[in-house]
Short mmCIF file of C-alpha atoms and ligand atoms in Angstrom, two decimals:
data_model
loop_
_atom_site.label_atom_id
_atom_site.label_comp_id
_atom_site.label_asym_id
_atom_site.label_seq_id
_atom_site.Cartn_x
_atom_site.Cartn_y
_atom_site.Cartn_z
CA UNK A 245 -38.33 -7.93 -28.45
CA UNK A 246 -37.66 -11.00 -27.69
CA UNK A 247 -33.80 -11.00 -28.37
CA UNK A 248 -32.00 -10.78 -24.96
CA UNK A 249 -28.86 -8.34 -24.54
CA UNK A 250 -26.66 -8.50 -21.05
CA UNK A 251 -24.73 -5.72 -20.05
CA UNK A 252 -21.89 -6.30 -17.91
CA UNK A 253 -21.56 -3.19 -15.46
CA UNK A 254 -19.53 -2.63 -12.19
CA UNK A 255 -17.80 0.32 -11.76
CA UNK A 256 -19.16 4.46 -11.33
CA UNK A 257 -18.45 5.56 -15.48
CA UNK A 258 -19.92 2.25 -16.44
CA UNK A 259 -23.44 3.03 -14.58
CA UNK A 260 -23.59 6.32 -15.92
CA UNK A 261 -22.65 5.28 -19.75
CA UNK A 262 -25.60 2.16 -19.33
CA UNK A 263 -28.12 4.77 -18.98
CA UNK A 264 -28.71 6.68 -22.29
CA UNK A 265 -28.34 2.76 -23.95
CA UNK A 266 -30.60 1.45 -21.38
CA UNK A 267 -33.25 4.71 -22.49
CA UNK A 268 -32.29 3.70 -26.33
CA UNK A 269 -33.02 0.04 -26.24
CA UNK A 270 -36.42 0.23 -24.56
CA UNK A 271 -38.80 -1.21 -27.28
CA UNK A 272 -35.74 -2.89 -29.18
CA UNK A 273 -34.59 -6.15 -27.26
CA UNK A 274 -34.55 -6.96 -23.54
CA UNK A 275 -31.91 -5.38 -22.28
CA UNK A 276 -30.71 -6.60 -18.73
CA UNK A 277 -27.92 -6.45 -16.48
CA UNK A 278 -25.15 -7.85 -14.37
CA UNK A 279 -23.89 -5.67 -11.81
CA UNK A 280 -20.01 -7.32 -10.86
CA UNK A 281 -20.10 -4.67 -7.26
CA UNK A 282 -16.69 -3.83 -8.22
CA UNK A 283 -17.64 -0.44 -6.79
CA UNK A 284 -20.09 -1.18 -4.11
CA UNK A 285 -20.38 2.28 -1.79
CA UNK A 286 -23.84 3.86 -1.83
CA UNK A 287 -22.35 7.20 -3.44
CA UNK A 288 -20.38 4.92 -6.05
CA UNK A 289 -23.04 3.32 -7.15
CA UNK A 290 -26.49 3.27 -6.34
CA UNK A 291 -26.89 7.07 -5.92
CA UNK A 292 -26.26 6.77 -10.15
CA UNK A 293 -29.35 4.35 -10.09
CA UNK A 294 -31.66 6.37 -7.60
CA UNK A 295 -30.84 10.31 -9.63
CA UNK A 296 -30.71 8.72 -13.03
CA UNK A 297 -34.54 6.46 -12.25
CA UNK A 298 -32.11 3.37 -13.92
CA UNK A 299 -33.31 0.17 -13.68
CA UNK A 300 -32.29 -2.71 -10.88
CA UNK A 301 -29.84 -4.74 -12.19
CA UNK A 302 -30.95 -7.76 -12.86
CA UNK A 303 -28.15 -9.51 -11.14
CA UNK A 304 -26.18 -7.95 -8.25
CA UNK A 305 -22.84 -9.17 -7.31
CA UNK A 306 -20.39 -8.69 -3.98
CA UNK A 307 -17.05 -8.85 -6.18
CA UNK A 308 -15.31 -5.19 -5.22
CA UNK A 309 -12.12 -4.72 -3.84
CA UNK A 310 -9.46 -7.19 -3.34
CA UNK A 311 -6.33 -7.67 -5.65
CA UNK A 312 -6.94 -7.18 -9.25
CA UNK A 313 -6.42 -10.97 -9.88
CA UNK A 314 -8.95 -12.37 -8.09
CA UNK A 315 -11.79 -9.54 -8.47
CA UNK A 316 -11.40 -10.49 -12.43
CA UNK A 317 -11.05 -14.10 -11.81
CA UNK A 318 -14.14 -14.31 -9.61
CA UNK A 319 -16.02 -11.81 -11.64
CA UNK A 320 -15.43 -14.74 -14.84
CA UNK A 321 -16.90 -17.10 -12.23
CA UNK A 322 -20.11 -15.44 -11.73
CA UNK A 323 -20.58 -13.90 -14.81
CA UNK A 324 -20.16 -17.36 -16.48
CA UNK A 325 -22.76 -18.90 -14.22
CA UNK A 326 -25.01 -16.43 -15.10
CA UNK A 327 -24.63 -16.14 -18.58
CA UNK A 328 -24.77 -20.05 -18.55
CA UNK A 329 -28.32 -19.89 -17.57
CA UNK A 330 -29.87 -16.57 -19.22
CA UNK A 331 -28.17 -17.28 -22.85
CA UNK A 332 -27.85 -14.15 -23.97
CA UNK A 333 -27.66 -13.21 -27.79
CA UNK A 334 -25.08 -10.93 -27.14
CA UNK A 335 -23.31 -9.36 -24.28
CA UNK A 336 -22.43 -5.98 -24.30
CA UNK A 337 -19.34 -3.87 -22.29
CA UNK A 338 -18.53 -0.69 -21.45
CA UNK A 339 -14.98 1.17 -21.09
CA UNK A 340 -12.02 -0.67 -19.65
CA UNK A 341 -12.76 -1.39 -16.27
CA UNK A 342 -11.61 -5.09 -14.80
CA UNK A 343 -15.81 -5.64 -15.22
CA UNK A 344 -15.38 -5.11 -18.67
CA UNK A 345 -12.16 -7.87 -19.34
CA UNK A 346 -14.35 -10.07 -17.24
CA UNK A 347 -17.31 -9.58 -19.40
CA UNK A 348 -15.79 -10.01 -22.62
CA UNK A 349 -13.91 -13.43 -21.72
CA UNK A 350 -17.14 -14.87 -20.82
CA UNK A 351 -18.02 -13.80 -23.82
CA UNK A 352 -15.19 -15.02 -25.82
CA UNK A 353 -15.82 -18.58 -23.88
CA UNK A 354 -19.34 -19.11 -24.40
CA UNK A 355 -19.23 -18.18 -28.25
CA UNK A 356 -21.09 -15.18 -27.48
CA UNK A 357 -21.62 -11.80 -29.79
CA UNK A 358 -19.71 -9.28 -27.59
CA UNK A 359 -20.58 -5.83 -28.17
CA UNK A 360 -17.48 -2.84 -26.56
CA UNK A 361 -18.64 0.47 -26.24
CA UNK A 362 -16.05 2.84 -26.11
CA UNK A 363 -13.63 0.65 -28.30
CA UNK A 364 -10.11 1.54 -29.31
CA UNK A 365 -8.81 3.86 -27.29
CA UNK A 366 -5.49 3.84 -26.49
CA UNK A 367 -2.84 5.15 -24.19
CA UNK A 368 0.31 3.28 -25.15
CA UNK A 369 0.54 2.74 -21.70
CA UNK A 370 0.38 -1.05 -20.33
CA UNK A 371 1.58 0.20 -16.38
CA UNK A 372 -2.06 1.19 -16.50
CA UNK A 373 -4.57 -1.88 -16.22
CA UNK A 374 -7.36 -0.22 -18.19
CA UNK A 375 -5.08 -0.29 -21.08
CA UNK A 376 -4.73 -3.88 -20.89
CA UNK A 377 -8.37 -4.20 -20.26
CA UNK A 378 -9.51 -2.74 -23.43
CA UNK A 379 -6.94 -3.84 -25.56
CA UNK A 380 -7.71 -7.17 -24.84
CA UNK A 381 -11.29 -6.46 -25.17
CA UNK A 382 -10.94 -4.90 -28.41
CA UNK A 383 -9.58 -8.09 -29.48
CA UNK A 384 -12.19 -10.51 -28.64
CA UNK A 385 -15.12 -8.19 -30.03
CA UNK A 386 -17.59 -9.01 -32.59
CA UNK A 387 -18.99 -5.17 -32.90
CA UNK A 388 -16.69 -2.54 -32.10
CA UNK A 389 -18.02 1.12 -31.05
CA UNK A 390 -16.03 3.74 -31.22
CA UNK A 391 -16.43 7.76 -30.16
CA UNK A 392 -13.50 8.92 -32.67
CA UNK A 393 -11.61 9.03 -36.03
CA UNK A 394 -8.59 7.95 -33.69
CA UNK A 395 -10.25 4.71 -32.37
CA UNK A 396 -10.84 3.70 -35.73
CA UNK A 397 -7.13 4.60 -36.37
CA UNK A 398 -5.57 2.41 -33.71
CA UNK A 399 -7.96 -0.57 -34.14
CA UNK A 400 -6.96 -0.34 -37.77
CA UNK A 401 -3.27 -0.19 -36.83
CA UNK A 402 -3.89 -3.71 -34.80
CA UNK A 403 -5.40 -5.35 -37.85
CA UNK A 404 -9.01 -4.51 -36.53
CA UNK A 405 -11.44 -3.24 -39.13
CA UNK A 406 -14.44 -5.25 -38.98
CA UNK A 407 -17.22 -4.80 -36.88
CA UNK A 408 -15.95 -1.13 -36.30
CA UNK A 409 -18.33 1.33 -36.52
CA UNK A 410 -17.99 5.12 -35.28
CA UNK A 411 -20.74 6.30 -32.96
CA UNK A 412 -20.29 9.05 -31.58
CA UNK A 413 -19.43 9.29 -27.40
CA UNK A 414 -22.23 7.71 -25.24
CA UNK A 415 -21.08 9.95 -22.37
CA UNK A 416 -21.70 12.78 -25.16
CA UNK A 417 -25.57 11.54 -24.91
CA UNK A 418 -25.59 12.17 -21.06
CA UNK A 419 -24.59 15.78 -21.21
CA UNK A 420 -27.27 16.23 -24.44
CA UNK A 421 -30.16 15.13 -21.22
CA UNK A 422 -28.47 17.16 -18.50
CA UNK A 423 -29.06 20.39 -20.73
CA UNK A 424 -32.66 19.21 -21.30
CA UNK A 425 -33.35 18.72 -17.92
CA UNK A 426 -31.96 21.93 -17.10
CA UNK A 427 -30.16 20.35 -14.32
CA UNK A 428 -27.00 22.08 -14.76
CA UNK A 429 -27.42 24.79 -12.72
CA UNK A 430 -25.66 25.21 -9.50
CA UNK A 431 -25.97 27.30 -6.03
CA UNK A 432 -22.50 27.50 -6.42
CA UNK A 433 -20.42 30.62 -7.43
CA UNK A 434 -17.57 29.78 -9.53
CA UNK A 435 -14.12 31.08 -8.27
CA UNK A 436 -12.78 27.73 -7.53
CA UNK A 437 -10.94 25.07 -8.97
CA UNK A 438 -12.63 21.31 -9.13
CA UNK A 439 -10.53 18.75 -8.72
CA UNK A 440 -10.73 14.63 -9.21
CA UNK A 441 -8.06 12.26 -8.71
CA UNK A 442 -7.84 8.35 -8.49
CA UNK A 443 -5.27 6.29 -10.72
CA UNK A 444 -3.04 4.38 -8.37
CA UNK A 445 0.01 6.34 -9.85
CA UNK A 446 -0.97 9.33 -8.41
CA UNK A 447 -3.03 8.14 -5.16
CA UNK A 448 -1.28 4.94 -4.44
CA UNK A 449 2.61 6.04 -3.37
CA UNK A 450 2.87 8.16 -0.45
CA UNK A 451 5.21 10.64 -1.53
CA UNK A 452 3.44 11.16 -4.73
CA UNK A 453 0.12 11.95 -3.32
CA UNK A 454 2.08 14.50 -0.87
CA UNK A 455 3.31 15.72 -3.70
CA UNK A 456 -0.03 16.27 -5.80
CA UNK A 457 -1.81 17.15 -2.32
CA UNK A 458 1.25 19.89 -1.99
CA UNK A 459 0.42 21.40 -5.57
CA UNK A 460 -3.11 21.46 -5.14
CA UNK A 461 -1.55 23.64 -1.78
CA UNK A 462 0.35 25.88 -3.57
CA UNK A 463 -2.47 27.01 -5.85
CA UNK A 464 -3.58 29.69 -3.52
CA UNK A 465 -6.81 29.42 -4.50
CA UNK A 466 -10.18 27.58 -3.86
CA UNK A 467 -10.15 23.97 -4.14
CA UNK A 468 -13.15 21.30 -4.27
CA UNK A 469 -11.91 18.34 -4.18
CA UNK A 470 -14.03 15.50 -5.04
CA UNK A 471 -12.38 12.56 -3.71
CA UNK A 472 -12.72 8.59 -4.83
CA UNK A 473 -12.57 5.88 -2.32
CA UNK A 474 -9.02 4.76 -3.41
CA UNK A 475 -7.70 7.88 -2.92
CA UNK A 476 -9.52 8.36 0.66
CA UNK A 477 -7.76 4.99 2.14
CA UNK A 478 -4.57 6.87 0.99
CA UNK A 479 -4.68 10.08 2.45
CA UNK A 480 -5.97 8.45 5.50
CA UNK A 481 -3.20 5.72 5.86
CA UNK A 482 -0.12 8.08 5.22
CA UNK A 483 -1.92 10.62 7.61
CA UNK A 484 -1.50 13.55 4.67
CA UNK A 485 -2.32 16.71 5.52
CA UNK A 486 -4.72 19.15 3.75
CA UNK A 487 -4.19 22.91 3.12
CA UNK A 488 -6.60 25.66 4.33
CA UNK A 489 -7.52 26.16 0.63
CA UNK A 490 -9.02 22.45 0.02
CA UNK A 491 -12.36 21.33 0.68
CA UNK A 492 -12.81 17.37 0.54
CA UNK A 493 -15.91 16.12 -0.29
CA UNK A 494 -17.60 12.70 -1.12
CA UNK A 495 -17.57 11.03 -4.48
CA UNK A 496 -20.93 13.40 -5.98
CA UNK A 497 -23.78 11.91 -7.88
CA UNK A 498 -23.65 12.32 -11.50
CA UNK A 499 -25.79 16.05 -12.19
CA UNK A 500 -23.59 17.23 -8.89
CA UNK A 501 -20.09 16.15 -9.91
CA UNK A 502 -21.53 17.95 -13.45
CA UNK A 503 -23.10 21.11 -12.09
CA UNK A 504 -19.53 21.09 -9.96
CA UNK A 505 -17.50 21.19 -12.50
CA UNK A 506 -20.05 23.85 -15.08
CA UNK A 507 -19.63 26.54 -11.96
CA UNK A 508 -15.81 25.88 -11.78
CA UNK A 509 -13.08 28.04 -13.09
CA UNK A 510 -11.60 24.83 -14.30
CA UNK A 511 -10.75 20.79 -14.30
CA UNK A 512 -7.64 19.22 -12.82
CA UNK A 513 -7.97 15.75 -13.12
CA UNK A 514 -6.52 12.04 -13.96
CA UNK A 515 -9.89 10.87 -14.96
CA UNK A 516 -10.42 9.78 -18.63
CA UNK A 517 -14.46 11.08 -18.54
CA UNK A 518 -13.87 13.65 -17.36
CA UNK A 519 -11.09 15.66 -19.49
CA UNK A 520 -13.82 15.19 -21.68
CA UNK A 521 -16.85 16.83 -20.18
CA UNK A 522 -14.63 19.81 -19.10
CA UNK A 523 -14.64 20.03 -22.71
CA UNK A 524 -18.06 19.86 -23.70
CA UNK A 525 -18.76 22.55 -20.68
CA UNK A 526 -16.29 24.39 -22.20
CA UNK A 527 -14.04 24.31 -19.05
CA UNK A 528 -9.88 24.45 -18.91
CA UNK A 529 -8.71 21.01 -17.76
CA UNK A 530 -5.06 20.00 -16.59
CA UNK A 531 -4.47 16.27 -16.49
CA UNK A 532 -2.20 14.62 -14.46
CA UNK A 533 -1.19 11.80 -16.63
CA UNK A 534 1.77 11.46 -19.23
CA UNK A 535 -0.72 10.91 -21.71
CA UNK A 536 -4.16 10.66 -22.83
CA UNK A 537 -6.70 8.84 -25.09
CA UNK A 538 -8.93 11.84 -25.26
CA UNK A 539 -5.97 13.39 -27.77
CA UNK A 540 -8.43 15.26 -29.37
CA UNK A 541 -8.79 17.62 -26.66
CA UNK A 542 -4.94 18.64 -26.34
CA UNK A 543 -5.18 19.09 -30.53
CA UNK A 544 -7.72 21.54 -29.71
CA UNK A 545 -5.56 23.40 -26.40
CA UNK A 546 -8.46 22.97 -24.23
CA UNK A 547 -6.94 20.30 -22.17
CA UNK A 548 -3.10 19.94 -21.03
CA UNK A 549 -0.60 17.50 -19.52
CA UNK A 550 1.16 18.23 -16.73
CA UNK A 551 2.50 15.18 -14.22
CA UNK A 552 6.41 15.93 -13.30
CA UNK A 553 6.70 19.14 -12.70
CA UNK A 554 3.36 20.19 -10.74
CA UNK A 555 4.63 23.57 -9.78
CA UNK A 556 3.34 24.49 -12.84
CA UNK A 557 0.04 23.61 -12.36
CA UNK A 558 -1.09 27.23 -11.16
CA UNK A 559 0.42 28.90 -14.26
CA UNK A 560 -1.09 26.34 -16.90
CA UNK A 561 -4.80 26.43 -15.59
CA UNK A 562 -4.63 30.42 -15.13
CA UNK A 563 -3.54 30.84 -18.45
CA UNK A 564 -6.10 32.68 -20.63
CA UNK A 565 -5.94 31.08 -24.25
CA UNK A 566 -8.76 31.68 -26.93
CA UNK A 567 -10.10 27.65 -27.81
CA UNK A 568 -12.61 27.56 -30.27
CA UNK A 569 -14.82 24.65 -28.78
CA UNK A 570 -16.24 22.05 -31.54
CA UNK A 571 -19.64 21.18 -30.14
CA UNK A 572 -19.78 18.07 -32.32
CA UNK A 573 -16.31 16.90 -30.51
CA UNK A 574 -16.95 13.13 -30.07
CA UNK A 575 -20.66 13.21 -31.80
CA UNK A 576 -24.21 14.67 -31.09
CA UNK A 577 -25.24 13.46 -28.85
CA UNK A 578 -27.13 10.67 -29.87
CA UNK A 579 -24.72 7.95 -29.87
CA UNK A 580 -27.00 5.28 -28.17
CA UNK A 581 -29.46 5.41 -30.69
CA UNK A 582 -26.92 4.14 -33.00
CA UNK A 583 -25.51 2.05 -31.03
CA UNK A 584 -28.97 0.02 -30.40
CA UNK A 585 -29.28 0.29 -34.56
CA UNK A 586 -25.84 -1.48 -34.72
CA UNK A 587 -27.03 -3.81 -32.09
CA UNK A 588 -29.88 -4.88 -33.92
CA UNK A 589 -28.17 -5.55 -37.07
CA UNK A 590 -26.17 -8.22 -35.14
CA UNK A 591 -29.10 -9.82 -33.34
C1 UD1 B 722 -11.81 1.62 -11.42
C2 UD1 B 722 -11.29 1.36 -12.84
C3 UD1 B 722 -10.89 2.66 -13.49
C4 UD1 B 722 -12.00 3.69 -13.43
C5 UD1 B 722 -12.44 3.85 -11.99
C6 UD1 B 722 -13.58 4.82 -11.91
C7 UD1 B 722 -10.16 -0.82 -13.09
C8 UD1 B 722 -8.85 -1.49 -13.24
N1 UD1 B 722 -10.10 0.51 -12.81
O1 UD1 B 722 -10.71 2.09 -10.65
O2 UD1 B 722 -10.59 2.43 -14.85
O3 UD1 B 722 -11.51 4.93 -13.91
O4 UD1 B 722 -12.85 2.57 -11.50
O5 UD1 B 722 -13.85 5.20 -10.59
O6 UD1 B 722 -11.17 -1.46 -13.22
N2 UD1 B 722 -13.45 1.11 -3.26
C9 UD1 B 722 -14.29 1.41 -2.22
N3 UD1 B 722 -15.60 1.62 -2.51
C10 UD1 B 722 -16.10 1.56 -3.76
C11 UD1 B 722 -15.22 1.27 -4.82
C12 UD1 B 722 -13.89 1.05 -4.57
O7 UD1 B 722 -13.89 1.47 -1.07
O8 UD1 B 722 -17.30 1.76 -3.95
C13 UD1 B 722 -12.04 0.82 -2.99
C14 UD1 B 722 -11.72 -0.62 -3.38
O9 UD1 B 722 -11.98 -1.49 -2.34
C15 UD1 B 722 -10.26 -0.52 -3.71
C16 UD1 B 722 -10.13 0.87 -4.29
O10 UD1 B 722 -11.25 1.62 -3.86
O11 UD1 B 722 -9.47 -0.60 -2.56
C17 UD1 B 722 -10.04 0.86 -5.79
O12 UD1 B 722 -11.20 0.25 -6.38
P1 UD1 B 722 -11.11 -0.59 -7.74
O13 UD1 B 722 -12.47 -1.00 -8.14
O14 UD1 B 722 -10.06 -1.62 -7.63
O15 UD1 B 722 -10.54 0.42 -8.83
P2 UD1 B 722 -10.73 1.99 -9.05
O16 UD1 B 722 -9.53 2.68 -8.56
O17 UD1 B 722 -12.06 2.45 -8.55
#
């Protein structure tokens, strides 16, 4: 118990992926954390602390918005100071976010065991700066957790095979406790369409967001649109107007955005989480990406890609097509239990 573990968090999937490990490691090692307050708004963060019952962080830093330059670079400042003085025996990262680079150069510095959860996924697409955040990662890990045969696959196909070790999805472990907390259930009647959208190549550009906003028009039918920070600014700067059929509301707290999405006729989305949970609710999903990581779930026709032509989105998400959902997609469940077992094997 006395081994000490630091896990670098910052951003709204990273709080939420924390908690099963932070449940798993309880009697294991001291587990503690450094919050980098890349996202720093009370419903994209600390509303995930308050409904989850998740721990303080340990350390609670100012470092959100601003260019992504300098919110890395001054995250590796801080982190390094702190790390300087706690000595961890390993530091552990989630995802891909610029928390998690941060976390794993300071890391990589210090001589540090670094620990990525959620390890080598891919999308063969370097415009996007998670990509280059976890492939970098990847490279600089000593123990590499991974939710898929397909992680294992592209780590392999970058000379990484050590220290890989398949886990199962931690996000997998979240929806396991939302069942047995019954907390799925929703006021809400279906009959509407949820919607989530935030990577700067759809939100960013004016007349793309008119464009997706347009779509999301044309539908003809109910919209809730759950909308992130980023894409807020842009809507409001470029003055975009909203059809009749859309209903804007705040970034939800993690059993809402679920219970959302379980009484929805279906997903349209450009998050990576979330493609998957549609899944595991058993929920059609359009994507509005040129690719995915989360392959798996266009193998299986539950989840499509759709980002040039959106006039199609209506059709694709309507369309009534027989998937035969694999409960075990991505694990049991139970991935942070084996994470902390890998974990300890290292400490
Ligand atoms: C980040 C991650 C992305 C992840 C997403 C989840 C990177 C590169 N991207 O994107 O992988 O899918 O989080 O939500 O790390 N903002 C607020 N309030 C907040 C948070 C952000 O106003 O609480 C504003 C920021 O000031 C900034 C914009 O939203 O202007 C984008 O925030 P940023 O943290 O840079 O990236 P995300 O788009 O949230």
């Amino acid at each position: 118990m006395n081994k000490k573990v630091i896990a670098i968090i910052g951003a709204r999937p990273q709080f939420i992926k924390h908690f099963p490990l932070e449940m798993a490691a309880s009697d294991h090692f001291n587990l503690m954390t450094i919050h980098t307050g890349q996202h720093y708004d009370e419903n994209m963060s600390q509303v995930f602390f308050d409904q989850l019952g998740m721990k303080t962080p340990d350390f609670q830093l100012s470092l959100g918005g601003g260019s992504h330059g300098k919110q890395t670079g001054q995250m590796l400042i801080e982190i390094e100071n702190i790390v300087l003085k706690e000595e961890p025996d390993v530091i552990v990262v989630y995802g891909d976010t610029n928390s998690t680079l941060a976390g794993a150069l300071v890391a990589s510095k210090l001589h540090i065991k670094l620990v990525h959860i959620e390890a080598g996924l891919r999308s063969y697409n370097k415009a996007m700066p998670e990509e280059v955040n976890r492939v970098l990662t990847d490279h600089v890990s000593d123990l590499l957790l991974v939710p898929s045969k397909t992680a294992v696959k592209n780590l392999k196909a970058e000379g990484i095979e050590k220290g890989v070790f398949m886990v199962g999805d931690i996000m997998k472990d979240l929806i396991r406790i939302s069942r047995e907390r019954d907390v799925l259930s929703s006021d809400q009647i279906g009959d509407y369409l949820y919607v989530t959208l935030h990577r700067p190549y759809n939100v960013d550009h004016e007349e793309r967001l008119k464009y997706v906003l347009e779509s999301l028009k044309q539908l003809g039918k109910q919209v809730i649109f759950s909308v992130h920070p980023r894409t807020r600014q842009s809507i409001q700067a470029y003055h975009i107007p909203i059809g009749s059929n859309i209903k804007l509301i705040d970034p939800q707290p993690y059993f809402n955005n679920l219970s959302l999405l379980s009484a929805s006729d279906g997903l349209i989305t450009d998050s990576g989480g979330m493609q998957k949970e549609a899944y595991w609710l058993e929920k059609p999903c359009i994507t509005i990406r040129t690719e995915t990581e989360w392959v798996e779930t266009l193998e299986r026709g539950a989840n499509q890609l759709l980002f040039e032509d959106l006039e199609k989105l209506n059709a694709l998400i309507s369309k009534k097509s027989k998937i035969v959902y694999d409960s075990n997609l991505y694990g049991d469940g139970y991935a942070a239990d084996r994470i902390v077992g890998e974990i300890m094997n290292i400490l």
